[in-house]
Amino acid sequence: LGDVYKRQDVKEGDVAKQLRISENTVRDYVDRGWLACTITPTGRRLFDEEDIEVFKKNYYRKKTGENEQ
């Protein structure tokens, strides 16, 4: 049962560093539905490492042109 709730909660600032974007851009991507997160009762946005990887594959690479070589 513990595995069902097994998540790696990554903070907004760490996501911004990983993606090399600002925290405001991270929030914008969440608001647009492009990047999934969990918002805690206190308003903190927490991200799962798997969701970050999905975002990188589906959107971030297209935007930065990493697939074009």
mmCIF file of N, CA, C and O in Angstrom:
data_model
loop_
_atom_site.group_PDB
_atom_site.id
_atom_site.type_symbol
_atom_site.label_atom_id
_atom_site.label_comp_id
_atom_site.label_asym_id
_atom_site.label_seq_id
_atom_site.Cartn_x
_atom_site.Cartn_y
_atom_site.Cartn_z
ATOM 1 N N LEU A 1 0.812 -1.209 0.000
ATOM 2 C CA LEU A 1 0.000 0.000 0.000
ATOM 3 C C LEU A 1 0.849 1.264 0.000
ATOM 4 O O LEU A 1 0.440 2.259 -0.555
ATOM 5 N N GLY A 2 1.999 1.200 0.620
ATOM 6 C CA GLY A 2 2.849 2.385 0.685
ATOM 7 C C GLY A 2 3.299 2.876 -0.676
ATOM 8 O O GLY A 2 3.518 4.052 -0.879
ATOM 9 N N ASP A 3 3.458 1.937 -1.638
ATOM 10 C CA ASP A 3 3.916 2.323 -2.970
ATOM 11 C C ASP A 3 2.897 3.176 -3.721
ATOM 12 O O ASP A 3 3.248 3.932 -4.601
ATOM 13 N N VAL A 4 1.625 3.038 -3.387
ATOM 14 C CA VAL A 4 0.594 3.830 -4.056
ATOM 15 C C VAL A 4 0.851 5.315 -3.834
ATOM 16 O O VAL A 4 0.642 6.135 -4.722
ATOM 17 N N TYR A 5 1.344 5.669 -2.681
ATOM 18 C CA TYR A 5 1.584 7.075 -2.348
ATOM 19 C C TYR A 5 3.053 7.452 -2.465
ATOM 20 O O TYR A 5 3.450 8.505 -2.024
ATOM 21 N N LYS A 6 3.835 6.594 -3.091
ATOM 22 C CA LYS A 6 5.259 6.870 -3.226
ATOM 23 C C LYS A 6 5.451 7.953 -4.284
ATOM 24 O O LYS A 6 5.195 7.750 -5.452
ATOM 25 N N ARG A 7 5.841 9.119 -3.849
ATOM 26 C CA ARG A 7 6.076 10.254 -4.734
ATOM 27 C C ARG A 7 7.383 10.911 -4.339
ATOM 28 O O ARG A 7 7.792 10.844 -3.198
ATOM 29 N N GLN A 8 7.978 11.545 -5.306
ATOM 30 C CA GLN A 8 9.124 12.386 -4.997
ATOM 31 C C GLN A 8 8.635 13.815 -5.130
ATOM 32 O O GLN A 8 8.417 14.297 -6.234
ATOM 33 N N ASP A 9 8.394 14.463 -4.024
ATOM 34 C CA ASP A 9 7.891 15.828 -4.069
ATOM 35 C C ASP A 9 9.043 16.803 -4.302
ATOM 36 O O ASP A 9 9.921 16.954 -3.472
ATOM 37 N N VAL A 10 9.009 17.423 -5.457
ATOM 38 C CA VAL A 10 10.040 18.369 -5.863
ATOM 39 C C VAL A 10 9.458 19.769 -5.753
ATOM 40 O O VAL A 10 8.356 20.036 -6.218
ATOM 41 N N LYS A 11 10.199 20.673 -5.144
ATOM 42 C CA LYS A 11 9.721 22.044 -4.955
ATOM 43 C C LYS A 11 9.805 22.833 -6.261
ATOM 44 O O LYS A 11 10.600 22.536 -7.151
ATOM 45 N N GLU A 12 8.989 23.870 -6.320
ATOM 46 C CA GLU A 12 8.892 24.719 -7.507
ATOM 47 C C GLU A 12 10.249 25.270 -7.949
ATOM 48 O O GLU A 12 10.578 25.268 -9.132
ATOM 49 N N GLY A 13 11.035 25.736 -7.009
ATOM 50 C CA GLY A 13 12.351 26.290 -7.336
ATOM 51 C C GLY A 13 13.280 25.256 -7.941
ATOM 52 O O GLY A 13 14.071 25.561 -8.841
ATOM 53 N N ASP A 14 13.186 24.017 -7.455
ATOM 54 C CA ASP A 14 14.029 22.946 -7.992
ATOM 55 C C ASP A 14 13.591 22.565 -9.406
ATOM 56 O O ASP A 14 14.420 22.244 -10.252
ATOM 57 N N VAL A 15 12.284 22.614 -9.661
ATOM 58 C CA VAL A 15 11.776 22.354 -11.011
ATOM 59 C C VAL A 15 12.309 23.437 -11.959
ATOM 60 O O VAL A 15 12.777 23.137 -13.062
ATOM 61 N N ALA A 16 12.250 24.677 -11.526
ATOM 62 C CA ALA A 16 12.741 25.790 -12.349
ATOM 63 C C ALA A 16 14.223 25.588 -12.692
ATOM 64 O O ALA A 16 14.629 25.782 -13.846
ATOM 65 N N LYS A 17 15.015 25.173 -11.725
ATOM 66 C CA LYS A 17 16.442 24.935 -11.973
ATOM 67 C C LYS A 17 16.640 23.800 -12.967
ATOM 68 O O LYS A 17 17.462 23.898 -13.872
ATOM 69 N N GLN A 18 15.879 22.711 -12.783
ATOM 70 C CA GLN A 18 16.000 21.560 -13.688
ATOM 71 C C GLN A 18 15.681 21.942 -15.129
ATOM 72 O O GLN A 18 16.353 21.505 -16.056
ATOM 73 N N LEU A 19 14.637 22.747 -15.300
ATOM 74 C CA LEU A 19 14.185 23.112 -16.639
ATOM 75 C C LEU A 19 14.854 24.376 -17.176
ATOM 76 O O LEU A 19 14.615 24.775 -18.308
ATOM 77 N N ARG A 20 15.652 25.014 -16.322
ATOM 78 C CA ARG A 20 16.344 26.262 -16.679
ATOM 79 C C ARG A 20 15.357 27.356 -17.081
ATOM 80 O O ARG A 20 15.520 28.023 -18.107
ATOM 81 N N ILE A 21 14.324 27.493 -16.259
ATOM 82 C CA ILE A 21 13.309 28.532 -16.456
ATOM 83 C C ILE A 21 13.050 29.194 -15.111
ATOM 84 O O ILE A 21 13.493 28.705 -14.076
ATOM 85 N N SER A 22 12.312 30.281 -15.115
ATOM 86 C CA SER A 22 12.011 30.972 -13.859
ATOM 87 C C SER A 22 10.865 30.272 -13.128
ATOM 88 O O SER A 22 10.101 29.505 -13.732
ATOM 89 N N GLU A 23 10.739 30.552 -11.847
ATOM 90 C CA GLU A 23 9.624 30.014 -11.069
ATOM 91 C C GLU A 23 8.301 30.545 -11.597
ATOM 92 O O GLU A 23 7.297 29.833 -11.585
ATOM 93 N N ASN A 24 8.281 31.789 -12.081
ATOM 94 C CA ASN A 24 7.054 32.337 -12.679
ATOM 95 C C ASN A 24 6.637 31.529 -13.905
ATOM 96 O O ASN A 24 5.451 31.295 -14.126
ATOM 97 N N THR A 25 7.607 31.095 -14.692
ATOM 98 C CA THR A 25 7.302 30.287 -15.874
ATOM 99 C C THR A 25 6.778 28.919 -15.457
ATOM 100 O O THR A 25 5.855 28.396 -16.084
ATOM 101 N N VAL A 26 7.341 28.342 -14.402
ATOM 102 C CA VAL A 26 6.831 27.065 -13.886
ATOM 103 C C VAL A 26 5.357 27.226 -13.528
ATOM 104 O O VAL A 26 4.514 26.411 -13.923
ATOM 105 N N ARG A 27 5.031 28.292 -12.804
ATOM 106 C CA ARG A 27 3.632 28.536 -12.415
ATOM 107 C C ARG A 27 2.747 28.721 -13.648
ATOM 108 O O ARG A 27 1.619 28.223 -13.696
ATOM 109 N N ASP A 28 3.257 29.427 -14.648
ATOM 110 C CA ASP A 28 2.499 29.638 -15.877
ATOM 111 C C ASP A 28 2.225 28.300 -16.572
ATOM 112 O O ASP A 28 1.107 28.054 -17.032
ATOM 113 N N TYR A 29 3.221 27.433 -16.641
ATOM 114 C CA TYR A 29 3.048 26.126 -17.277
ATOM 115 C C TYR A 29 2.022 25.288 -16.522
ATOM 116 O O TYR A 29 1.239 24.568 -17.133
ATOM 117 N N VAL A 30 2.017 25.393 -15.195
ATOM 118 C CA VAL A 30 1.015 24.682 -14.392
ATOM 119 C C VAL A 30 -0.370 25.244 -14.700
ATOM 120 O O VAL A 30 -1.321 24.500 -14.952
ATOM 121 N N ASP A 31 -0.487 26.562 -14.709
ATOM 122 C CA ASP A 31 -1.778 27.211 -14.975
ATOM 123 C C ASP A 31 -2.320 26.857 -16.358
ATOM 124 O O ASP A 31 -3.530 26.744 -16.546
ATOM 125 N N ARG A 32 -1.431 26.670 -17.329
ATOM 126 C CA ARG A 32 -1.833 26.312 -18.688
ATOM 127 C C ARG A 32 -2.152 24.820 -18.826
ATOM 128 O O ARG A 32 -2.623 24.387 -19.863
ATOM 129 N N GLY A 33 -1.827 24.049 -17.779
ATOM 130 C CA GLY A 33 -2.078 22.615 -17.828
ATOM 131 C C GLY A 33 -0.978 21.817 -18.503
ATOM 132 O O GLY A 33 -1.148 20.640 -18.802
ATOM 133 N N TRP A 34 0.163 22.441 -18.737
ATOM 134 C CA TRP A 34 1.266 21.777 -19.417
ATOM 135 C C TRP A 34 2.142 20.977 -18.457
ATOM 136 O O TRP A 34 2.861 20.074 -18.884
ATOM 137 N N LEU A 35 2.125 21.331 -17.181
ATOM 138 C CA LEU A 35 2.970 20.691 -16.179
ATOM 139 C C LEU A 35 2.106 20.368 -14.965
ATOM 140 O O LEU A 35 1.456 21.255 -14.413
ATOM 141 N N ALA A 36 2.091 19.099 -14.599
ATOM 142 C CA ALA A 36 1.245 18.647 -13.483
ATOM 143 C C ALA A 36 1.929 18.903 -12.145
ATOM 144 O O ALA A 36 3.148 18.823 -12.030
ATOM 145 N N CYS A 37 1.109 19.208 -11.144
ATOM 146 C CA CYS A 37 1.618 19.353 -9.793
ATOM 147 C C CYS A 37 0.494 19.112 -8.795
ATOM 148 O O CYS A 37 -0.678 19.039 -9.172
ATOM 149 N N THR A 38 0.876 19.002 -7.549
ATOM 150 C CA THR A 38 -0.077 18.919 -6.457
ATOM 151 C C THR A 38 0.054 20.210 -5.662
ATOM 152 O O THR A 38 1.165 20.630 -5.343
ATOM 153 N N ILE A 39 -1.068 20.833 -5.370
ATOM 154 C CA ILE A 39 -1.033 22.053 -4.563
ATOM 155 C C ILE A 39 -1.485 21.691 -3.154
ATOM 156 O O ILE A 39 -2.573 21.151 -2.959
ATOM 157 N N THR A 40 -0.628 21.966 -2.199
ATOM 158 C CA THR A 40 -0.917 21.626 -0.805
ATOM 159 C C THR A 40 -1.961 22.600 -0.244
ATOM 160 O O THR A 40 -2.204 23.660 -0.836
ATOM 161 N N PRO A 41 -2.550 22.264 0.903
ATOM 162 C CA PRO A 41 -3.521 23.178 1.527
ATOM 163 C C PRO A 41 -2.942 24.567 1.820
ATOM 164 O O PRO A 41 -3.675 25.542 1.876
ATOM 165 N N THR A 42 -1.627 24.638 1.972
ATOM 166 C CA THR A 42 -0.993 25.934 2.243
ATOM 167 C C THR A 42 -0.599 26.669 0.958
ATOM 168 O O THR A 42 -0.024 27.744 1.012
ATOM 169 N N GLY A 43 -0.903 26.069 -0.208
ATOM 170 C CA GLY A 43 -0.638 26.727 -1.474
ATOM 171 C C GLY A 43 0.691 26.383 -2.123
ATOM 172 O O GLY A 43 1.009 26.878 -3.197
ATOM 173 N N ARG A 44 1.476 25.538 -1.483
ATOM 174 C CA ARG A 44 2.770 25.139 -2.065
ATOM 175 C C ARG A 44 2.535 24.168 -3.214
ATOM 176 O O ARG A 44 1.718 23.271 -3.128
ATOM 177 N N ARG A 45 3.256 24.358 -4.306
ATOM 178 C CA ARG A 45 3.164 23.458 -5.453
ATOM 179 C C ARG A 45 4.278 22.432 -5.350
ATOM 180 O O ARG A 45 5.452 22.787 -5.247
ATOM 181 N N LEU A 46 3.894 21.166 -5.387
ATOM 182 C CA LEU A 46 4.860 20.073 -5.327
ATOM 183 C C LEU A 46 4.746 19.253 -6.602
ATOM 184 O O LEU A 46 3.649 18.959 -7.076
ATOM 185 N N PHE A 47 5.883 18.875 -7.136
ATOM 186 C CA PHE A 47 5.943 18.194 -8.419
ATOM 187 C C PHE A 47 6.535 16.808 -8.242
ATOM 188 O O PHE A 47 7.427 16.596 -7.437
ATOM 189 N N ASP A 48 6.047 15.873 -9.025
ATOM 190 C CA ASP A 48 6.559 14.521 -9.023
ATOM 191 C C ASP A 48 7.603 14.408 -10.132
ATOM 192 O O ASP A 48 7.400 14.940 -11.235
ATOM 193 N N GLU A 49 8.681 13.727 -9.862
ATOM 194 C CA GLU A 49 9.771 13.569 -10.828
ATOM 195 C C GLU A 49 9.258 12.976 -12.152
ATOM 196 O O GLU A 49 9.677 13.399 -13.227
ATOM 197 N N GLU A 50 8.326 12.042 -12.075
ATOM 198 C CA GLU A 50 7.764 11.442 -13.295
ATOM 199 C C GLU A 50 7.012 12.479 -14.122
ATOM 200 O O GLU A 50 7.109 12.487 -15.352
ATOM 201 N N ASP A 51 6.261 13.354 -13.458
ATOM 202 C CA ASP A 51 5.527 14.402 -14.169
ATOM 203 C C ASP A 51 6.492 15.373 -14.853
ATOM 204 O O ASP A 51 6.215 15.865 -15.956
ATOM 205 N N ILE A 52 7.604 15.647 -14.218
ATOM 206 C CA ILE A 52 8.611 16.535 -14.804
ATOM 207 C C ILE A 52 9.191 15.890 -16.062
ATOM 208 O O ILE A 52 9.359 16.545 -17.090
ATOM 209 N N GLU A 53 9.463 14.595 -15.998
ATOM 210 C CA GLU A 53 10.001 13.888 -17.160
ATOM 211 C C GLU A 53 9.003 13.869 -18.319
ATOM 212 O O GLU A 53 9.382 14.036 -19.471
ATOM 213 N N VAL A 54 7.730 13.666 -18.009
ATOM 214 C CA VAL A 54 6.686 13.692 -19.042
ATOM 215 C C VAL A 54 6.662 15.066 -19.710
ATOM 216 O O VAL A 54 6.592 15.184 -20.932
ATOM 217 N N PHE A 55 6.738 16.102 -18.898
ATOM 218 C CA PHE A 55 6.755 17.458 -19.438
ATOM 219 C C PHE A 55 7.954 17.653 -20.371
ATOM 220 O O PHE A 55 7.818 18.193 -21.469
ATOM 221 N N LYS A 56 9.120 17.220 -19.929
ATOM 222 C CA LYS A 56 10.326 17.372 -20.746
ATOM 223 C C LYS A 56 10.159 16.686 -22.096
ATOM 224 O O LYS A 56 10.523 17.237 -23.128
ATOM 225 N N LYS A 57 9.608 15.491 -22.090
ATOM 226 C CA LYS A 57 9.452 14.733 -23.336
ATOM 227 C C LYS A 57 8.397 15.341 -24.246
ATOM 228 O O LYS A 57 8.582 15.397 -25.454
ATOM 229 N N ASN A 58 7.283 15.772 -23.690
ATOM 230 C CA ASN A 58 6.149 16.212 -24.500
ATOM 231 C C ASN A 58 6.158 17.670 -24.893
ATOM 232 O O ASN A 58 5.582 18.037 -25.899
ATOM 233 N N TYR A 59 6.779 18.508 -24.123
ATOM 234 C CA TYR A 59 6.712 19.941 -24.433
ATOM 235 C C TYR A 59 8.087 20.599 -24.484
ATOM 236 O O TYR A 59 8.439 21.240 -25.447
ATOM 237 N N TYR A 60 8.848 20.428 -23.450
ATOM 238 C CA TYR A 60 10.075 21.201 -23.295
ATOM 239 C C TYR A 60 11.043 20.962 -24.447
ATOM 240 O O TYR A 60 11.621 21.890 -24.976
ATOM 241 N N ARG A 61 11.213 19.729 -24.875
ATOM 242 C CA ARG A 61 12.139 19.436 -25.973
ATOM 243 C C ARG A 61 11.674 20.071 -27.271
ATOM 244 O O ARG A 61 12.481 20.559 -28.050
ATOM 245 N N LYS A 62 10.369 20.063 -27.521
ATOM 246 C CA LYS A 62 9.837 20.680 -28.742
ATOM 247 C C LYS A 62 10.126 22.167 -28.745
ATOM 248 O O LYS A 62 10.537 22.749 -29.742
ATOM 249 N N LYS A 63 9.901 22.807 -27.595
ATOM 250 C CA LYS A 63 10.076 24.249 -27.498
ATOM 251 C C LYS A 63 11.527 24.660 -27.696
ATOM 252 O O LYS A 63 11.816 25.671 -28.322
ATOM 253 N N THR A 64 12.445 23.898 -27.156
ATOM 254 C CA THR A 64 13.855 24.254 -27.231
ATOM 255 C C THR A 64 14.530 23.717 -28.485
ATOM 256 O O THR A 64 15.677 24.026 -28.749
ATOM 257 N N GLY A 65 13.803 22.892 -29.249
ATOM 258 C CA GLY A 65 14.356 22.355 -30.493
ATOM 259 C C GLY A 65 15.342 21.225 -30.293
ATOM 260 O O GLY A 65 16.117 20.912 -31.178
ATOM 261 N N GLU A 66 15.329 20.583 -29.123
ATOM 262 C CA GLU A 66 16.279 19.498 -28.860
ATOM 263 C C GLU A 66 16.065 18.303 -29.775
ATOM 264 O O GLU A 66 16.970 17.537 -29.997
ATOM 265 N N ASN A 67 14.858 18.128 -30.317
ATOM 266 C CA ASN A 67 14.592 16.988 -31.196
ATOM 267 C C ASN A 67 15.074 17.244 -32.617
ATOM 268 O O ASN A 67 15.162 16.331 -33.410
ATOM 269 N N GLU A 68 15.391 18.482 -32.938
ATOM 270 C CA GLU A 68 15.808 18.831 -34.282
ATOM 271 C C GLU A 68 17.314 18.784 -34.385
ATOM 272 O O GLU A 68 18.007 19.674 -33.927
ATOM 273 N N GLN A 69 17.844 17.701 -34.968
ATOM 274 C CA GLN A 69 19.288 17.606 -35.144
ATOM 275 C C GLN A 69 19.626 16.845 -36.380
ATOM 276 O O GLN A 69 18.950 16.117 -36.919
#
